[in-house]
Amino acid sequence: MKSVFSAPGDYIYFKSQVPLHRIPIGTKQWRYYDFGPKVVTPLICLPGTAGTADVYYKQIMCLSMKGYRVISVDIPCVWNHQEWIQSFEKFLDAIDVHHIHLYGTSLGGFLAQLFAQHRPRRVKSLILSNTFLETRSFAAAMPWAPFVSWTPSFLLKRYVLTGIRDGPHEPFIADSVDFVVSQVETLSRDELASRLTLTVDSASVKPLLLSDSFITIMDTNDYSAIPQQLKDQLSERYPGARRAYLKTGGDFPFLSRPDEVNLHLQLHLRRVGLEAQPELVQSIPKDGTGGGPSKENDKEDRDDEQKDNGGNPESNSEESQPSPSAPESSESHGLDEQLLSNAEIHYINQKDSIILKPSAMSMNQHSAAAGILLQSTWEFFIFSLLPLYVDSLYIYSNNAWKLRQLV
């Protein structure tokens, strides 16, 4: 990991365009991004133990410009799974959202399944990535779990960070790790303790009323903090679910492989019947909400948020930044359509597996690159052999002249 973290340029742009909302619901403070056409059933992204609402900024920027509504939330300070279900339902009511599609990674995927189990009428589909069905193995690996709420912040952060695999990484994976580490540094002691408590609190997901055909399991094939045994249990629980395999990506493919993840998300949403509304992108209000209300402005930091937890729930909202750039051109949407149409579904052991085939554009790029390489190689040989040819020609002509004099 890098000792000094510099925020990526696209993240800085995202922060300048998409407002952060904070809304108090009871004693809980919800922190979230909400962007995209309000009339579209939202895709809600739930992060893992080390994540925040910010880690899905690449999905928010991409999918909202395609006409989807994306909501990314922080997991608030809740101390048991029943409290999570009730608090999340109150949050949905507060932002006037009734039906949702859930995308959860790691702990977020587990919490998404629990909510789908207890509130089946609200959850239309699930996308689960590097997640699990039960917490027993995590509780066994953390014998000091009963004391987590009294543990100092620096120890909690150290414990969370030890679960993130340290280098060497591919550049994009290394950048994703650095970004998540920077987000962990923003979490308070209570937030860390709450998430670790949810991870080790004894619970398991019971069979869902949601059909397997409305579930996509998206996993990375290189490595993740979730043991392979737990990922296999998840696959066995949902034998009819679609499989989306990412060759690499690590623990945070939504950051390290955003293009692939975004395409798989679009494939899933289309398959479950959610149609994007790209024609409504231009009509998104300039406050950037496209959905629920904003209770506080984005310029307040987490320290202010902690101070406001017991304050007045009615807070003012500043004039937000202008919405992101205009919708992409028809050529760009045409390319997305081509990429999606080129996605082929293979049946492996009676399980659906989604594998993205190379697009025509990428094939043309490869052909162009091969042509450039061939031309460069040809020029190299020409300029390397030309001096040898001239030298040989000189020697031949000199010898011919000497032979003519002798004759």
CSV table of C-alpha atoms in Angstrom, one decimal, residues 10 18 20 30 34 55-56 61 99 102 104-105 114 146 157 159 178 222 234 260 281 298 302 321 327 333 354 403 406:
chain,number,residue,atom,x,y,z
A,10,ASP,CA,-12.5,10.8,-11.5
A,18,VAL,CA,-22.9,14.3,-7.1
A,20,LEU,CA,-23.6,13.6,-0.5
A,30,TRP,CA,-27.7,7.7,7.2
A,34,ASP,CA,-28.6,9.1,-4.8
A,55,VAL,CA,-16.5,3.1,-3.0
A,56,TYR,CA,-19.3,2.7,-5.6
A,61,MET,CA,-21.3,7.8,-12.5
A,99,HIS,CA,-39.1,-1.6,-4.4
A,102,LEU,CA,-29.7,-4.8,-4.1
A,104,GLY,CA,-24.0,-6.1,-1.9
A,105,THR,CA,-20.3,-7.1,-1.5
A,114,LEU,CA,-31.1,-10.8,5.3
A,146,PRO,CA,-17.7,-9.6,23.0
A,157,LYS,CA,-8.7,-0.2,12.0
A,159,TYR,CA,-7.9,-5.6,12.4
A,178,ASP,CA,-5.4,2.3,-1.5
A,222,ASP,CA,-8.0,-14.5,-8.2
A,234,LEU,CA,-23.5,-19.4,-1.4
A,260,GLU,CA,-16.7,-5.4,-16.3
A,281,VAL,CA,-31.0,11.8,-17.8
A,298,ASP,CA,-21.6,17.6,1.1
A,302,ARG,CA,-17.6,13.1,9.3
A,321,GLN,CA,-23.2,21.5,-7.8
A,327,PRO,CA,-25.7,12.2,-21.6
A,333,HIS,CA,-24.9,4.1,-26.3
A,354,ILE,CA,-22.1,-15.0,-17.9
A,403,LEU,CA,40.6,-6.6,-60.1
A,406,LEU,CA,45.2,-6.0,-62.4
